[in-house]
Amino acid sequence: MARYLEIAAELRAAIISGEYPIGSVLPSEGDLVARYGVARGTVRQAVAQLEQDGVVATRQGARRVVLGSAPTQSFHEMQSFSMWAVSQGHVPSARVLKCEPGKATEQEAAMLRVPPGEPLVRLERVRLLDGRPTMVERTLYAGVVAELLLAMDLTSGSITEQLTAQGHVYAHAEHSIDAMAAGVLDAELLGVRRGNPLLRLRRLTTSPTGVPLEWSDDRYRQDAVTITVRNSMSVNTLMRLSPALA
Amino acid sequence: MARYLEIAAELRAAIISGEYPIGSVLPSEGDLVARYGVARGTVRQAVAQLEQDGVVATRQGARRVVLGSAPTQSFHEMQSFSMWAVSQGHVPSARVLKCEPGKATEQEAAMLRVPPGEPLVRLERVRLLDGRPTMVERTLYAGVVAELLLAMDLTSGSITEQLTAQGHVYAHAEHSIDAMAAGVLDAELLGVRRGNPLLRLRRLTTSPTGVPLEWSDDRYRQDAVTITVRNSMSVNTLMRLSPALA
DNA sequence: CAGTGGTCTAGACCACCTT
DNA sequence: AGGTGGTCTAGACCACTGA
């Protein structure tokens, strides 16, 4: 592991342990240089990590202030229902409604940002948390990922996990979040009344090189999840859009 | 402006202009060093900006790939309904339902992360977009910000803007997003039916030093907004929580 | 194997904050 | 005025990618 990541981890641990309580200040860069025996650049890389995660606040000329300990977030937990469920102490499962190869329609092609007619796989599942219907998932898989999918066990495990094991890495995702009313079909699948609120999360995921891998439309029962986002002046990935543009 | 920001801006402009189309590769760090006549560290600071915004993807050993042009996002647009509305070409306004000073109840203190009994201001407004009710906003303002608020014009402008003008800077925010059904009151205020879906966005905003400034509960008509979030393996501020923990 | 990005060093000057 | 973070330079070595 890189030295700056080790230092960042040590500082995180010190914050969690209470050595640097919320509201207190971190040692100066000079102090940390002396303590860890590294160059200033390395210390700055370490604290930049903490700043990016919203753990500390930085102002030129003043010591860094501790905002809170790092959230237990992870890109992969956000990406995968299974991993998230497990991390929350729940047992995830799935009921497959549809899994079929096909060719991209005009609309699907636009969402996946591929040419119309491209081969893809359409997957629809009801996702369960401890046996209770929680989310309806409609996913389109593109390219290589699509082919691998047809050989997988879709009811139990995490597709993401199986894809990662085979070297297909998800690197970027763009999520659109809104509220909607349950239609007849969704209501029945989730065991709620028609018209009840659902939280909809649509997502385009791409590889490290920007190649679209999947597009997903996930609809959660109103009481099933809350999404949280942190942003700050320096790190900001959050937008509010009019539906017309979304 | 710092040199690395100038370089980042130039690269952004070049991407938008089509000089570096989506999917193409950026010049190597060495090329950029030569072109701009700066040290490699400066070039790396510039491209790190682009990476953080999801504009380019980086892999060790390979040229950087262009993912897309920068979104027109801004921290302040996310923070302020007014600024966002204007940027979307709409006319924002507000109807003040309540604006009164008070002392923090047990529950309010916990949300704002201040001691119970702290002075605060409670503000409730219906926010309108081009005259149409769009969102119900319930905000608690703490400390210094609270005092300033009572002297402001609350119907027209942006509170955030007025506060910024007086040197009170919002620096960090944590948002919780979920779906809910409209109650009798919210339904009437927004002109929708009781039970209709609303998108709820709760937010704690703090100063650069981590001091809580405001807590807000915003409820949008189901068709009024979509929230979008970008995340990646390297930059991730997104979490999915069980409601019990939220 | 050459090119490229990832990490690290050592030192410099400046802008801003605190006292 | 002294301390602190922000920026920048110049050079080094390593790990990974791709032809």
Coordinates of C-alpha atoms (C1' of nucleotides) in Angstrom, one line a residue:
Chain A
M1 CA 0.0 0.0 0.0
A2 CA 1.2 3.5 -0.8
R3 CA 2.7 5.4 2.1
Y4 CA 0.2 8.2 1.8
L5 CA -2.7 5.8 2.1
E6 CA -1.1 4.3 5.2
I7 CA -0.9 7.7 6.7
A8 CA -4.5 8.6 5.7
A9 CA -5.6 5.3 7.3
E10 CA -3.7 6.0 10.5
L11 CA -5.2 9.5 10.8
R12 CA -8.7 8.0 10.2
A13 CA -8.1 5.5 12.9
A14 CA -6.9 8.3 15.3
I15 CA -10.1 10.3 14.6
I16 CA -12.3 7.3 15.2
S17 CA -10.4 6.4 18.4
G18 CA -11.1 9.9 19.7
E19 CA -7.5 11.1 19.6
Y20 CA -8.7 13.9 17.3
P21 CA -12.4 14.5 18.3
I22 CA -14.9 16.2 16.1
G23 CA -14.2 19.9 16.0
S24 CA -10.6 19.6 17.0
V25 CA -7.7 20.4 14.7
L26 CA -5.3 18.1 13.0
P27 CA -1.5 18.5 13.5
S28 CA 0.1 20.8 11.0
E29 CA 1.6 19.4 7.8
G30 CA 5.0 20.1 9.2
D31 CA 4.3 18.1 12.4
L32 CA 3.1 15.2 10.3
V33 CA 6.2 15.4 8.1
A34 CA 8.3 15.1 11.2
R35 CA 6.2 12.3 12.7
Y36 CA 6.0 10.1 9.6
G37 CA 9.4 11.0 8.2
V38 CA 8.1 11.7 4.7
A39 CA 8.1 14.7 2.4
R40 CA 5.4 17.3 2.6
G41 CA 3.9 16.2 -0.6
T42 CA 3.2 12.8 0.8
V43 CA 1.5 14.3 3.8
R44 CA -0.6 16.5 1.6
Q45 CA -1.7 13.5 -0.5
A46 CA -2.8 11.8 2.7
V47 CA -4.9 14.7 4.1
A48 CA -6.3 15.3 0.6
Q49 CA -7.9 11.8 0.9
L50 CA -9.5 12.8 4.2
E51 CA -10.7 16.0 2.8
Q52 CA -12.2 14.3 -0.2
D53 CA -14.2 12.0 2.1
G54 CA -15.5 14.9 4.1
V55 CA -13.5 13.8 7.2
V56 CA -11.6 17.1 7.6
A57 CA -12.2 20.6 6.5
T58 CA -9.3 22.7 5.0
R59 CA -8.9 26.5 5.0
Q60 CA -5.7 28.1 3.7
G61 CA -3.7 29.5 6.6
A62 CA -5.6 27.6 9.3
R63 CA -5.2 24.1 10.8
R64 CA -7.4 21.4 9.4
V65 CA -10.6 20.8 11.4
V66 CA -12.1 17.3 12.0
L67 CA -15.6 17.1 10.7
G68 CA -16.5 13.5 11.6
S69 CA -15.2 10.1 11.0
A70 CA -15.4 8.5 7.6
P71 CA -18.7 7.0 6.5
T72 CA -18.5 3.3 5.8
Q73 CA -19.3 3.9 2.2
S74 CA -17.9 2.1 -0.8
F75 CA -18.5 2.4 -4.5
H76 CA -19.2 -1.3 -4.7
E77 CA -21.8 -1.2 -2.0
M78 CA -23.6 1.5 -3.9
Q79 CA -23.3 -0.5 -7.1
S80 CA -24.5 -3.8 -5.8
F81 CA -27.7 -4.5 -3.9
S82 CA -26.3 -7.8 -2.6
M83 CA -23.1 -6.3 -1.2
W84 CA -25.1 -3.5 0.4
A85 CA -27.6 -5.9 2.0
V86 CA -24.9 -8.0 3.4
S87 CA -23.1 -5.0 4.9
Q88 CA -26.3 -4.0 6.6
G89 CA -26.8 -7.4 8.1
H90 CA -29.6 -8.5 5.8
V91 CA -29.9 -11.6 3.6
P92 CA -30.4 -10.6 0.0
S93 CA -32.1 -12.8 -2.7
A94 CA -33.8 -12.4 -6.0
R95 CA -36.7 -13.7 -8.1
V96 CA -35.9 -13.6 -11.8
L97 CA -38.7 -12.3 -13.9
K98 CA -37.0 -12.2 -17.2
C99 CA -33.5 -12.9 -18.6
E100 CA -33.2 -12.8 -22.4
P101 CA -30.7 -11.7 -25.0
G102 CA -31.8 -9.2 -27.6
K103 CA -30.8 -6.2 -29.7
A104 CA -30.9 -2.6 -28.5
T105 CA -34.0 -0.6 -29.5
E106 CA -33.6 3.0 -30.3
Q107 CA -34.5 4.0 -26.8
E108 CA -32.3 1.4 -25.1
A109 CA -29.4 2.4 -27.3
A110 CA -29.7 6.0 -26.2
M111 CA -29.7 5.1 -22.5
L112 CA -26.7 2.8 -22.8
R113 CA -24.9 5.1 -25.2
V114 CA -24.3 2.4 -27.8
P115 CA -25.5 2.1 -31.4
P116 CA -29.1 0.8 -32.0
G117 CA -29.1 -2.9 -32.8
E118 CA -26.2 -3.7 -30.4
P119 CA -26.6 -7.1 -28.7
L120 CA -27.6 -6.8 -25.0
V121 CA -29.2 -8.8 -22.3
R122 CA -32.4 -7.7 -20.6
L123 CA -32.8 -8.8 -17.0
E124 CA -35.7 -8.1 -14.6
R125 CA -35.6 -9.2 -11.0
V126 CA -37.5 -8.6 -7.8
R127 CA -34.9 -8.2 -5.1
L128 CA -35.7 -9.4 -1.6
L129 CA -34.3 -8.4 1.8
D130 CA -34.7 -11.2 4.4
G131 CA -37.4 -12.6 2.1
R132 CA -39.4 -9.3 1.8
P133 CA -39.8 -7.8 -1.6
T134 CA -37.9 -4.5 -1.6
M135 CA -37.0 -3.5 -5.1
V136 CA -37.8 -4.1 -8.7
E137 CA -34.7 -4.1 -10.9
R138 CA -34.7 -3.7 -14.7
T139 CA -31.2 -3.9 -16.1
L140 CA -29.7 -3.8 -19.6
Y141 CA -26.2 -5.4 -20.0
A142 CA -24.1 -4.4 -22.9
G143 CA -21.2 -6.0 -24.8
V144 CA -18.9 -8.6 -23.2
V145 CA -20.8 -8.4 -19.9
A146 CA -24.0 -9.4 -21.6
E147 CA -22.5 -12.7 -22.8
L148 CA -21.1 -13.7 -19.5
L149 CA -24.4 -13.0 -17.8
L150 CA -26.3 -15.8 -19.5
A151 CA -24.1 -18.4 -17.8
M152 CA -24.5 -17.1 -14.3
D153 CA -26.6 -18.0 -11.2
L154 CA -28.9 -15.0 -11.0
T155 CA -31.1 -15.9 -8.0
S156 CA -28.5 -15.9 -5.3
G157 CA -25.4 -14.0 -5.7
S158 CA -24.1 -10.7 -6.8
I159 CA -23.7 -10.2 -10.5
T160 CA -21.2 -7.4 -9.8
E161 CA -19.1 -9.7 -7.7
Q162 CA -19.1 -12.4 -10.4
L163 CA -18.2 -9.9 -13.1
T164 CA -15.4 -8.5 -11.0
A165 CA -14.0 -11.9 -10.4
Q166 CA -13.7 -12.3 -14.2
G167 CA -11.9 -9.0 -14.5
H168 CA -14.7 -6.8 -15.6
V169 CA -14.4 -3.7 -13.5
Y170 CA -17.1 -1.1 -12.9
A171 CA -15.4 2.3 -12.5
H172 CA -17.9 5.1 -13.0
A173 CA -21.6 5.5 -12.4
E174 CA -24.1 8.2 -12.9
H175 CA -27.3 7.9 -10.9
S176 CA -30.6 9.7 -11.4
I177 CA -32.9 9.7 -8.4
D178 CA -36.6 10.6 -8.3
A179 CA -39.9 9.7 -6.8
M180 CA -42.7 8.0 -8.7
A181 CA -46.1 6.4 -8.1
A182 CA -46.3 2.6 -8.2
G183 CA -48.0 1.2 -11.3
V184 CA -50.1 -1.9 -11.3
L185 CA -47.2 -4.2 -12.1
D186 CA -44.7 -2.7 -9.7
A187 CA -47.3 -2.6 -6.9
E188 CA -48.0 -6.2 -7.3
L189 CA -44.3 -7.2 -7.4
L190 CA -43.5 -5.2 -4.3
G191 CA -46.6 -5.9 -2.4
V192 CA -47.8 -2.3 -2.1
R193 CA -50.9 -0.4 -3.3
R194 CA -51.1 1.1 -6.7
G195 CA -50.1 4.8 -6.5
N196 CA -47.9 4.3 -3.5
P197 CA -44.6 6.3 -3.6
L198 CA -41.5 4.5 -4.9
L199 CA -37.9 5.8 -4.9
R200 CA -36.5 5.3 -8.4
L201 CA -32.8 5.1 -9.0
R202 CA -31.6 5.0 -12.6
R203 CA -28.0 4.3 -13.3
L204 CA -25.5 4.1 -16.1
T205 CA -22.3 2.3 -15.3
T206 CA -19.1 2.4 -17.3
S207 CA -15.7 0.7 -17.4
P208 CA -12.5 2.5 -16.4
T209 CA -12.2 3.6 -20.1
G210 CA -15.7 4.9 -20.2
V211 CA -17.3 2.0 -22.1
P212 CA -21.0 1.6 -21.0
L213 CA -21.5 -1.7 -19.3
E214 CA -25.0 -1.6 -17.9
W215 CA -28.1 0.6 -17.5
S216 CA -30.4 0.0 -14.6
D217 CA -33.8 1.2 -13.4
D218 CA -34.3 0.2 -9.7
R219 CA -37.6 1.0 -7.9
Y220 CA -37.5 0.8 -4.1
R221 CA -40.4 0.5 -1.8
Q222 CA -40.9 3.9 -0.1
D223 CA -39.8 2.6 3.3
A224 CA -36.9 0.5 2.1
V225 CA -34.0 2.9 1.6
T226 CA -32.6 6.4 2.0
I227 CA -29.8 7.6 -0.2
T228 CA -27.3 9.9 1.3
V229 CA -24.8 12.2 -0.5
R230 CA -22.1 14.4 0.9
N231 CA -20.8 17.3 -1.1
S232 CA -18.6 20.3 -0.4
M233 CA -17.3 23.2 -2.3
S234 CA -14.2 21.3 -3.2
V235 CA -15.8 17.9 -4.0
N236 CA -19.1 18.0 -5.7
T237 CA -20.8 15.3 -7.8
L238 CA -24.4 16.3 -7.0
M239 CA -26.9 17.9 -9.3
R240 CA -30.6 18.8 -9.3
L241 CA -32.2 18.5 -12.7
S242 CA -35.5 19.3 -14.2
P243 CA -37.2 16.1 -15.3
A244 CA -37.2 17.3 -18.9
L245 CA -33.4 17.2 -18.9
A246 CA -33.0 14.0 -16.9
Chain B
M1 CA -6.2 32.0 -10.7
A2 CA -3.8 29.2 -10.1
R3 CA -2.0 27.9 -13.1
Y4 CA -3.3 24.3 -12.7
L5 CA -6.9 25.6 -12.7
E6 CA -6.2 27.5 -15.9
I7 CA -4.8 24.4 -17.5
A8 CA -7.8 22.4 -16.3
A9 CA -10.1 25.0 -17.7
E10 CA -8.3 24.9 -21.1
L11 CA -8.5 21.2 -21.3
R12 CA -12.2 21.3 -20.4
A13 CA -12.8 23.8 -23.1
A14 CA -10.9 21.6 -25.6
I15 CA -13.1 18.7 -24.7
I16 CA -16.3 20.7 -25.2
S17 CA -15.0 22.1 -28.5
G18 CA -14.5 18.6 -29.8
E19 CA -10.8 18.7 -29.9
Y20 CA -10.8 15.7 -27.6
P21 CA -14.0 13.8 -28.4
I22 CA -15.6 11.4 -25.9
G23 CA -13.7 8.2 -26.0
S24 CA -10.5 9.7 -27.2
V25 CA -7.3 10.0 -25.2
L26 CA -5.8 13.1 -23.6
P27 CA -2.1 14.1 -24.4
S28 CA 0.3 12.5 -22.0
E29 CA 1.5 14.3 -18.9
G30 CA 4.9 14.8 -20.6
D31 CA 3.2 16.4 -23.6
L32 CA 1.2 18.8 -21.4
V33 CA 4.3 19.7 -19.4
A34 CA 6.0 20.7 -22.7
R35 CA 3.0 22.5 -24.1
Y36 CA 2.2 24.6 -21.0
G37 CA 5.8 25.0 -19.7
V38 CA 5.1 23.8 -16.2
A39 CA 6.3 21.1 -13.9
R40 CA 4.7 17.7 -14.0
G41 CA 3.1 18.2 -10.6
T42 CA 1.2 21.1 -11.9
V43 CA -0.1 19.1 -14.9
R44 CA -1.1 16.4 -12.5
Q45 CA -3.1 18.8 -10.3
A46 CA -4.9 20.0 -13.4
V47 CA -5.9 16.5 -14.7
A48 CA -6.8 15.5 -11.1
Q49 CA -9.5 18.1 -11.3
L50 CA -10.9 16.7 -14.4
E51 CA -10.8 13.2 -13.0
Q52 CA -12.6 14.3 -9.9
D53 CA -15.4 15.8 -12.0
G54 CA -15.7 12.6 -13.9
V55 CA -14.5 14.2 -17.1
V56 CA -11.6 11.8 -17.7
A57 CA -10.8 8.3 -16.6
T58 CA -7.3 7.4 -15.4
R59 CA -5.6 4.0 -15.4
Q60 CA -2.0 3.6 -14.5
G61 CA 0.2 3.0 -17.5
A62 CA -2.4 4.1 -20.0
R63 CA -3.4 7.4 -21.5
R64 CA -6.3 9.2 -19.9
V65 CA -9.6 8.7 -21.6
V66 CA -12.3 11.4 -22.1
L67 CA -15.6 10.3 -20.5
G68 CA -17.7 13.4 -21.3
S69 CA -17.7 17.1 -20.8
A70 CA -18.1 18.6 -17.4
P71 CA -21.5 18.8 -16.0
T72 CA -22.8 22.3 -15.3
Q73 CA -22.9 21.5 -11.6
S74 CA -22.1 23.6 -8.7
F75 CA -22.2 23.2 -5.0
H76 CA -24.1 26.5 -4.7
E77 CA -26.7 25.4 -7.2
M78 CA -27.4 22.3 -5.2
Q79 CA -27.6 24.4 -2.0
S80 CA -29.9 27.0 -3.2
F81 CA -33.3 26.6 -4.8
S82 CA -33.1 30.1 -6.2
M83 CA -29.8 29.7 -7.9
W84 CA -30.7 26.4 -9.3
A85 CA -34.0 27.7 -10.7
V86 CA -32.3 30.7 -12.4
S87 CA -29.7 28.4 -13.9
Q88 CA -32.5 26.3 -15.4
G89 CA -34.2 29.4 -16.9
H90 CA -37.1 29.5 -14.4
V91 CA -38.3 32.2 -12.1
P92 CA -38.2 31.2 -8.5
S93 CA -40.3 32.8 -5.7
A94 CA -41.5 31.9 -2.3
R95 CA -44.5 32.1 0.0
V96 CA -43.4 32.4 3.7
L97 CA -45.6 30.3 6.0
K98 CA -43.6 30.8 9.2
C99 CA -40.5 32.6 10.3
E100 CA -39.9 32.7 14.0
P101 CA -37.0 32.6 16.4
G102 CA -37.0 30.0 19.1
K103 CA -34.9 27.6 21.1
A104 CA -33.8 24.1 19.9
T105 CA -36.0 21.2 21.1
E106 CA -34.3 17.9 21.9
Q107 CA -35.0 16.6 18.4
E108 CA -34.0 19.8 16.6
A109 CA -30.8 20.0 18.5
A110 CA -29.9 16.4 17.5
M111 CA -30.5 17.2 13.8
L112 CA -28.5 20.4 13.9
R113 CA -25.8 18.8 16.1
V114 CA -26.0 21.7 18.7
P115 CA -26.9 21.6 22.4
P116 CA -30.7 21.6 23.2
G117 CA -31.9 25.1 24.0
E118 CA -29.7 26.8 21.5
P119 CA -31.3 29.8 19.8
L120 CA -32.4 29.2 16.2
V121 CA -34.8 30.4 13.6
R122 CA -37.6 28.2 12.1
L123 CA -38.5 29.1 8.6
E124 CA -41.2 27.4 6.5
R125 CA -41.8 28.4 2.8
V126 CA -43.5 27.1 -0.2
R127 CA -41.2 27.5 -3.1
L128 CA -42.6 28.3 -6.6
L129 CA -41.2 27.8 -10.0
D130 CA -42.7 30.2 -12.5
G131 CA -45.5 30.7 -10.1
R132 CA -46.3 26.9 -9.7
P133 CA -45.9 25.4 -6.2
T134 CA -43.0 23.0 -6.4
M135 CA -41.5 22.4 -3.0
V136 CA -42.2 22.8 0.7
E137 CA -39.2 23.8 2.6
R138 CA -38.7 23.6 6.4
T139 CA -35.4 25.0 7.6
L140 CA -33.7 25.5 10.9
Y141 CA -31.0 28.1 11.1
A142 CA -28.5 28.1 13.9
G143 CA -26.2 30.6 15.5
V144 CA -25.1 33.7 13.7
V145 CA -26.9 32.8 10.6
A146 CA -30.2 32.8 12.5
E147 CA -29.8 36.4 13.7
L148 CA -29.1 37.7 10.2
L149 CA -32.1 35.9 8.8
L150 CA -34.7 37.9 10.6
A151 CA -33.7 41.1 8.8
M152 CA -33.8 39.6 5.3
D153 CA -36.3 39.6 2.5
L154 CA -37.5 36.1 2.4
T155 CA -40.0 36.1 -0.4
S156 CA -37.8 37.0 -3.4
G157 CA -34.2 36.3 -3.2
S158 CA -31.8 33.6 -2.3
I159 CA -31.0 33.4 1.4
T160 CA -27.8 31.6 0.5
E161 CA -26.7 34.5 -1.7
Q162 CA -27.4 37.1 1.0
L163 CA -25.5 35.1 3.6
T164 CA -22.6 34.6 1.3
A165 CA -22.5 38.3 0.6
Q166 CA -22.1 38.9 4.4
G167 CA -19.2 36.4 4.5
H168 CA -21.0 33.4 5.8
V169 CA -19.8 30.5 3.7
Y170 CA -21.5 27.2 3.3
A171 CA -18.8 24.6 2.7
H172 CA -20.1 21.1 3.4
A173 CA -23.5 19.4 3.1
E174 CA -24.9 16.0 3.8
H175 CA -28.1 15.1 2.0
S176 CA -30.5 12.3 2.7
I177 CA -32.9 11.5 -0.1
D178 CA -36.0 9.3 0.0
A179 CA -39.6 9.0 -1.2
M180 CA -42.7 9.7 0.9
A181 CA -46.4 10.1 0.5
A182 CA -47.9 13.6 0.7
G183 CA -49.8 14.3 4.0
V184 CA -52.8 16.4 4.1
L185 CA -50.9 19.6 4.7
D186 CA -48.1 19.1 2.1
A187 CA -50.7 18.0 -0.4
E188 CA -52.6 21.2 0.0
L189 CA -49.5 23.4 -0.1
L190 CA -48.2 21.7 -3.3
G191 CA -51.6 21.3 -5.0
V192 CA -51.4 17.5 -5.2
R193 CA -53.6 14.7 -3.9
R194 CA -53.0 13.3 -0.4
G195 CA -50.8 10.2 -0.7
N196 CA -49.1 11.3 -3.9
P197 CA -45.4 10.6 -4.1
L198 CA -43.0 13.4 -2.9
L199 CA -39.2 13.4 -3.2
R200 CA -37.8 14.4 0.2
L201 CA -34.3 15.9 0.5
R202 CA -33.1 16.4 4.0
R203 CA -29.8 18.3 4.4
L204 CA -27.3 19.4 7.1
T205 CA -25.0 22.2 6.0
T206 CA -21.9 23.3 7.9
S207 CA -19.3 26.0 7.6
P208 CA -15.7 25.4 6.5
T209 CA -14.8 24.6 10.1
G210 CA -17.6 22.1 10.5
V211 CA -20.0 24.3 12.5
P212 CA -23.6 23.4 11.7
L213 CA -25.4 26.3 10.0
E214 CA -28.7 25.0 8.8
W215 CA -30.9 21.9 8.7
S216 CA -33.5 21.6 6.0
D217 CA -36.3 19.3 5.0
D218 CA -37.4 19.9 1.4
R219 CA -40.3 18.1 -0.2
Y220 CA -40.6 18.2 -3.9
R221 CA -43.6 17.4 -6.1
Q222 CA -43.0 14.1 -7.7
D223 CA -42.6 15.6 -11.2
A224 CA -40.5 18.6 -10.2
V225 CA -37.0 17.4 -9.9
T226 CA -34.5 14.6 -10.5
I227 CA -31.3 14.4 -8.5
T228 CA -28.3 13.1 -10.2
V229 CA -25.1 11.9 -8.7
R230 CA -21.9 10.8 -10.2
N231 CA -19.5 8.5 -8.4
S232 CA -16.5 6.4 -9.2
M233 CA -14.1 4.1 -7.5
S234 CA -11.8 7.0 -6.7
V235 CA -14.4 9.6 -5.8
N236 CA -17.4 8.4 -3.9
T237 CA -19.7 10.3 -1.7
L238 CA -22.8 8.2 -2.2
M239 CA -24.5 5.8 0.2
R240 CA -27.6 3.7 0.5
L241 CA -28.9 3.5 4.0
S242 CA -31.7 1.6 5.8
P243 CA -34.3 4.1 7.0
A244 CA -33.6 3.0 10.6
L245 CA -30.1 4.3 10.3
A246 CA -30.9 7.4 8.3
Chain C
dC1 C1' 10.7 -2.7 -24.2
dA2 C1' 9.3 2.0 -24.5
dG3 C1' 5.7 5.0 -22.9
dT4 C1' 2.8 6.4 -19.3
dG5 C1' 0.9 7.2 -14.9
dG6 C1' 1.7 6.5 -9.5
dT7 C1' 4.5 7.8 -5.8
dC8 C1' 7.9 10.3 -3.4
dT9 C1' 11.6 13.8 -2.3
dA10 C1' 13.6 18.5 -1.2
dG11 C1' 13.2 22.9 -1.5
dA12 C1' 11.0 27.5 -2.7
dC13 C1' 7.7 31.4 -2.6
dC14 C1' 3.2 33.2 -1.7
dA15 C1' -1.5 34.1 0.5
dC16 C1' -4.0 33.7 4.4
dC17 C1' -5.1 33.1 9.4
dT18 C1' -4.1 33.8 14.1
dT19 C1' -2.2 36.3 17.9
Chain D
dA1 C1' 5.1 38.5 12.7
dG2 C1' 5.1 33.7 12.7
dG3 C1' 2.6 29.7 11.5
dT4 C1' 0.0 27.3 8.2
dG5 C1' -1.8 25.8 4.0
dG6 C1' -1.6 26.6 -1.5
dT7 C1' 1.1 26.4 -5.3
dC8 C1' 5.1 25.2 -8.1
dT9 C1' 9.6 23.3 -9.5
dA10 C1' 13.0 19.5 -10.8
dG11 C1' 14.2 15.3 -10.5
dA12 C1' 13.9 10.3 -9.2
dC13 C1' 12.2 5.4 -9.1
dC14 C1' 8.5 2.1 -9.7
dA15 C1' 4.3 -0.4 -11.7
dC16 C1' 1.5 -1.0 -15.3
dT17 C1' 0.1 -0.9 -20.3
dG18 C1' 0.4 -1.8 -24.9
dA19 C1' 2.6 -2.7 -29.2

